[in-house]
Amino acid sequence: AGFKQAVYLNLEAVPEHILDADTSPFGNISLFKRNQIMFHNQIMVRAYEEWGREKGPFAAGYFTGKAAVRVDGPIYPFPLEVTRFYLPPGHAKRAIFDDPMVLHYMNYAPTAIADKYALLGAFHDSSYSSAVADPNTESDIILYDDVAKSKMRKFANLTSKPPRSSPVLPGHSSLRDLVLSSGSQGVLNYFKQKVMIPKGSSSARRFQRAGILLRIKEARKIQRRARKTCRLDARGEMGVR
């Protein structure tokens, strides 16, 4: 009781074979990374360090989950970035949950990665900036300029400025650079080396025993049940067969 913000942690999907972007990840991926915030023993920590040495950063994207906030005033939340809301000191009490959680299907297929970052283009290195977005580029992914932030602070009735934004996650900027410089072949190599863990491999078994990888089949079961009652296409979307 009394919490202003609830945070639901995300578990990042780990593909065990190469999927096509048109194939549903929900019915084909059941292995996930346990959120690193919930590592609670030395076995998990050592496995996390081993992952880093072998494959690079454990979380390819953000691992902070998603937040929900109360909007019952008199202080209203300010959207800080895509996963959090800002509340002034004294109003920021929050709870963090690992169940329920968010299943995060980031980088589920090499073609999906290539398509995503080709679409985003040469975006900025900061998540928002005082710079004016160039209408001739994809840089309009900047969240707010200074004018917009000022208006939102006034609307939210904040008594102090929220902290400055941090840079775009290194995983996003590195994939942007990889797609722009190396194309689909570079993405495929990255996927095999950094993202995928082959099904039944010694690495998969080792990290599962350590508890940093989890087998979660609920999403697959939900989609299979839906296929029996609805007309779903290969991606799990409504369609006529």
Short mmCIF file of C-alpha atoms in Angstrom, two decimals:
data_model
loop_
_atom_site.label_atom_id
_atom_site.label_comp_id
_atom_site.label_asym_id
_atom_site.label_seq_id
_atom_site.Cartn_x
_atom_site.Cartn_y
_atom_site.Cartn_z
CA ALA A 1 0.00 0.00 0.00
CA GLY A 2 1.13 3.55 -0.61
CA PHE A 3 3.22 2.78 -3.68
CA LYS A 4 3.09 5.34 -6.48
CA GLN A 5 4.92 3.21 -9.06
CA ALA A 6 4.94 -0.53 -9.78
CA VAL A 7 7.76 -2.02 -11.88
CA TYR A 8 7.38 -5.34 -13.69
CA LEU A 9 10.71 -6.84 -14.71
CA ASN A 10 11.32 -8.15 -18.20
CA LEU A 11 12.83 -11.48 -19.20
CA GLU A 12 14.68 -11.37 -22.52
CA ALA A 13 14.00 -14.16 -25.02
CA VAL A 14 16.84 -16.48 -26.05
CA PRO A 15 16.32 -18.07 -29.50
CA GLU A 16 17.61 -21.63 -29.82
CA HIS A 17 17.58 -21.69 -33.62
CA ILE A 18 17.40 -19.17 -36.44
CA LEU A 19 13.89 -17.86 -37.05
CA ASP A 20 12.59 -15.77 -39.90
CA ALA A 21 11.07 -12.39 -39.13
CA ASP A 22 7.70 -13.67 -40.40
CA THR A 23 7.67 -16.54 -37.88
CA SER A 24 5.94 -15.92 -34.56
CA PRO A 25 8.44 -15.77 -31.68
CA PHE A 26 5.65 -16.55 -29.19
CA GLY A 27 5.15 -20.08 -30.45
CA ASN A 28 8.81 -20.81 -31.15
CA ILE A 29 10.82 -19.41 -28.23
CA SER A 30 10.48 -20.73 -24.69
CA LEU A 31 13.94 -19.98 -23.24
CA PHE A 32 14.42 -16.68 -21.39
CA LYS A 33 17.08 -14.86 -19.39
CA ARG A 34 16.16 -14.38 -15.75
CA ASN A 35 16.25 -10.67 -14.97
CA GLN A 36 19.67 -9.84 -13.55
CA ILE A 37 18.14 -7.71 -10.81
CA MET A 38 16.88 -11.00 -9.31
CA PHE A 39 20.22 -12.81 -9.14
CA HIS A 40 20.40 -13.78 -5.47
CA ASN A 41 23.34 -16.16 -5.07
CA GLN A 42 26.95 -16.56 -6.13
CA ILE A 43 26.17 -19.36 -8.60
CA MET A 44 23.99 -16.97 -10.59
CA VAL A 45 26.55 -14.18 -10.36
CA ARG A 46 29.38 -16.41 -11.59
CA ALA A 47 27.23 -17.69 -14.48
CA TYR A 48 26.35 -14.06 -15.33
CA GLU A 49 30.08 -13.24 -15.46
CA GLU A 50 30.76 -16.29 -17.63
CA TRP A 51 28.05 -15.17 -20.03
CA GLY A 52 29.74 -11.78 -20.27
CA ARG A 53 33.10 -13.32 -21.12
CA GLU A 54 31.61 -15.68 -23.71
CA LYS A 55 28.84 -13.66 -25.34
CA GLY A 56 29.08 -10.04 -24.20
CA PRO A 57 26.50 -8.10 -22.16
CA PHE A 58 23.84 -10.35 -20.60
CA ALA A 59 20.95 -8.04 -21.50
CA ALA A 60 20.97 -7.01 -25.15
CA GLY A 61 18.36 -4.35 -24.41
CA TYR A 62 17.04 -2.68 -21.28
CA PHE A 63 16.48 -4.99 -18.30
CA THR A 64 14.61 -2.55 -16.06
CA GLY A 65 11.12 -3.73 -17.01
CA LYS A 66 8.02 -1.61 -17.45
CA ALA A 67 6.35 0.70 -14.96
CA ALA A 68 2.77 1.57 -14.06
CA VAL A 69 1.96 4.63 -11.95
CA ARG A 70 -0.91 6.12 -9.99
CA VAL A 71 -2.33 9.32 -11.45
CA ASP A 72 -4.43 10.37 -8.48
CA GLY A 73 -2.58 13.68 -7.83
CA PRO A 74 -1.81 16.17 -6.49
CA ILE A 75 1.63 15.39 -8.03
CA TYR A 76 1.38 13.68 -11.41
CA PRO A 77 4.06 11.49 -12.98
CA PHE A 78 6.33 12.76 -15.75
CA PRO A 79 7.28 10.23 -18.48
CA LEU A 80 11.02 10.03 -17.89
CA GLU A 81 11.83 7.55 -20.67
CA VAL A 82 10.28 4.46 -22.21
CA THR A 83 10.31 2.35 -19.03
CA ARG A 84 9.95 4.78 -16.12
CA PHE A 85 8.09 7.78 -14.79
CA TYR A 86 9.67 10.59 -12.81
CA LEU A 87 8.19 11.69 -9.50
CA PRO A 88 9.72 14.41 -7.29
CA PRO A 89 11.59 13.41 -4.10
CA GLY A 90 9.19 12.23 -1.44
CA HIS A 91 6.68 10.90 -4.01
CA ALA A 92 8.76 8.17 -5.62
CA LYS A 93 7.90 5.11 -3.50
CA ARG A 94 7.79 2.06 -5.77
CA ALA A 95 7.51 -1.72 -5.74
CA ILE A 96 9.40 -4.11 -8.03
CA PHE A 97 7.93 -7.47 -9.06
CA ASP A 98 9.39 -10.49 -10.85
CA ASP A 99 5.98 -12.19 -11.12
CA PRO A 100 4.05 -11.24 -13.15
CA MET A 101 6.79 -10.37 -15.59
CA VAL A 102 7.21 -9.04 -19.13
CA LEU A 103 8.48 -11.48 -21.76
CA HIS A 104 10.73 -9.40 -24.00
CA TYR A 105 11.20 -10.83 -27.51
CA MET A 106 14.01 -8.50 -28.50
CA ASN A 107 16.29 -9.67 -31.33
CA TYR A 108 14.30 -12.87 -31.88
CA ALA A 109 15.42 -13.23 -35.54
CA PRO A 110 18.37 -11.84 -37.53
CA THR A 111 16.09 -10.57 -40.31
CA ALA A 112 13.92 -8.80 -37.71
CA ILE A 113 17.02 -7.07 -36.29
CA ALA A 114 18.16 -5.97 -39.76
CA ASP A 115 14.69 -4.68 -40.68
CA LYS A 116 14.26 -2.80 -37.39
CA TYR A 117 17.55 -0.91 -37.47
CA ALA A 118 17.38 -0.26 -41.19
CA LEU A 119 14.01 1.39 -40.51
CA LEU A 120 15.34 3.42 -37.55
CA GLY A 121 18.36 4.58 -39.54
CA ALA A 122 21.12 6.82 -38.15
CA PHE A 123 19.35 7.85 -34.94
CA HIS A 124 20.94 10.02 -32.24
CA ASP A 125 23.07 8.70 -29.39
CA SER A 126 20.81 10.21 -26.72
CA SER A 127 17.24 9.20 -25.98
CA TYR A 128 16.12 12.82 -26.04
CA SER A 129 17.88 16.07 -26.70
CA SER A 130 17.43 19.79 -27.03
CA ALA A 131 18.38 19.45 -30.70
CA VAL A 132 15.64 19.93 -33.28
CA ALA A 133 14.95 16.72 -35.20
CA ASP A 134 15.96 16.82 -38.86
CA PRO A 135 12.78 16.10 -40.87
CA ASN A 136 14.90 14.48 -43.59
CA THR A 137 16.22 11.72 -41.32
CA GLU A 138 14.87 9.11 -38.92
CA SER A 139 15.98 11.26 -35.97
CA ASP A 140 12.40 11.95 -34.91
CA ILE A 141 12.71 9.02 -32.50
CA ILE A 142 13.93 11.70 -30.06
CA LEU A 143 11.27 11.66 -27.38
CA TYR A 144 10.99 15.30 -26.37
CA ASP A 145 12.69 18.57 -27.16
CA ASP A 146 13.10 21.23 -24.45
CA VAL A 147 9.82 22.93 -25.35
CA ALA A 148 7.85 19.71 -25.02
CA LYS A 149 9.54 18.86 -21.72
CA SER A 150 8.73 22.31 -20.35
CA LYS A 151 5.06 21.94 -21.28
CA MET A 152 4.85 18.48 -19.74
CA ARG A 153 6.45 19.65 -16.48
CA LYS A 154 3.88 22.42 -16.26
CA PHE A 155 1.05 19.98 -16.92
CA ALA A 156 2.40 17.49 -14.37
CA ASN A 157 2.66 20.15 -11.65
CA LEU A 158 6.20 19.10 -10.79
CA THR A 159 8.10 21.02 -8.15
CA SER A 160 11.56 20.09 -9.43
CA LYS A 161 13.17 19.18 -12.74
CA PRO A 162 13.55 15.50 -13.62
CA PRO A 163 17.13 14.31 -14.14
CA ARG A 164 18.72 14.51 -17.57
CA SER A 165 18.29 11.60 -19.93
CA SER A 166 21.01 8.97 -20.21
CA PRO A 167 22.42 7.95 -23.61
CA VAL A 168 20.71 5.39 -25.82
CA LEU A 169 21.50 1.86 -24.65
CA PRO A 170 24.83 0.60 -26.08
CA GLY A 171 23.01 -2.43 -27.47
CA HIS A 172 20.84 -0.19 -29.63
CA SER A 173 23.65 2.05 -30.87
CA SER A 174 25.95 -0.91 -31.62
CA LEU A 175 23.24 -2.68 -33.63
CA ARG A 176 22.52 0.57 -35.48
CA ASP A 177 26.19 0.80 -36.44
CA LEU A 178 26.38 -2.91 -37.32
CA VAL A 179 23.38 -2.76 -39.67
CA LEU A 180 24.60 0.45 -41.32
CA SER A 181 28.13 -0.89 -41.83
CA SER A 182 27.81 -4.67 -42.32
CA GLY A 183 24.27 -5.34 -43.43
CA SER A 184 22.46 -8.66 -43.11
CA GLN A 185 25.58 -10.86 -42.99
CA GLY A 186 27.01 -8.90 -40.06
CA VAL A 187 23.68 -9.19 -38.25
CA LEU A 188 23.57 -12.96 -38.85
CA ASN A 189 27.08 -13.37 -37.38
CA TYR A 190 26.11 -11.21 -34.39
CA PHE A 191 22.95 -13.27 -33.87
CA LYS A 192 24.84 -16.58 -33.86
CA GLN A 193 27.59 -15.34 -31.55
CA LYS A 194 25.78 -13.02 -29.13
CA VAL A 195 22.07 -13.84 -29.13
CA MET A 196 21.29 -17.45 -29.98
CA ILE A 197 22.10 -20.47 -27.81
CA PRO A 198 21.64 -23.73 -29.76
CA LYS A 199 18.98 -26.01 -28.31
CA GLY A 200 20.48 -28.76 -26.13
CA SER A 201 23.98 -27.26 -26.20
CA SER A 202 26.32 -27.48 -23.22
CA SER A 203 26.03 -23.71 -22.77
CA ALA A 204 22.25 -23.90 -22.59
CA ARG A 205 22.38 -26.67 -19.99
CA ARG A 206 25.07 -24.91 -17.94
CA PHE A 207 23.26 -21.58 -17.77
CA GLN A 208 19.94 -23.26 -17.02
CA ARG A 209 21.48 -25.22 -14.14
CA ALA A 210 22.87 -21.97 -12.75
CA GLY A 211 19.39 -20.44 -12.88
CA ILE A 212 20.10 -17.50 -15.19
CA LEU A 213 18.11 -19.07 -18.03
CA LEU A 214 14.52 -20.22 -17.56
CA ARG A 215 12.18 -22.38 -19.62
CA ILE A 216 8.79 -20.63 -19.85
CA LYS A 217 6.20 -22.31 -22.09
CA GLU A 218 3.07 -20.34 -21.21
CA ALA A 219 3.23 -18.01 -24.24
CA ARG A 220 3.59 -20.99 -26.58
CA LYS A 221 0.64 -22.74 -24.91
CA ILE A 222 -1.54 -19.63 -25.15
CA GLN A 223 -0.82 -19.29 -28.86
CA ARG A 224 -1.50 -22.96 -29.52
CA ARG A 225 -4.83 -22.73 -27.70
CA ALA A 226 -5.66 -19.61 -29.70
CA ARG A 227 -4.92 -21.41 -32.95
CA LYS A 228 -7.56 -23.99 -32.07
CA THR A 229 -10.25 -21.38 -31.57
CA CYS A 230 -9.15 -18.54 -33.90
CA ARG A 231 -7.77 -18.28 -37.39
CA LEU A 232 -4.15 -17.28 -36.77
CA ASP A 233 -1.43 -16.94 -39.37
CA ALA A 234 2.24 -18.00 -38.98
CA ARG A 235 2.99 -14.94 -36.86
CA GLY A 236 0.12 -15.66 -34.51
CA GLU A 237 -1.98 -12.81 -35.88
CA MET A 238 -5.63 -12.93 -36.89
CA GLY A 239 -6.10 -13.90 -40.51
CA VAL A 240 -8.08 -16.09 -42.88
CA ARG A 241 -6.66 -19.50 -43.69
#
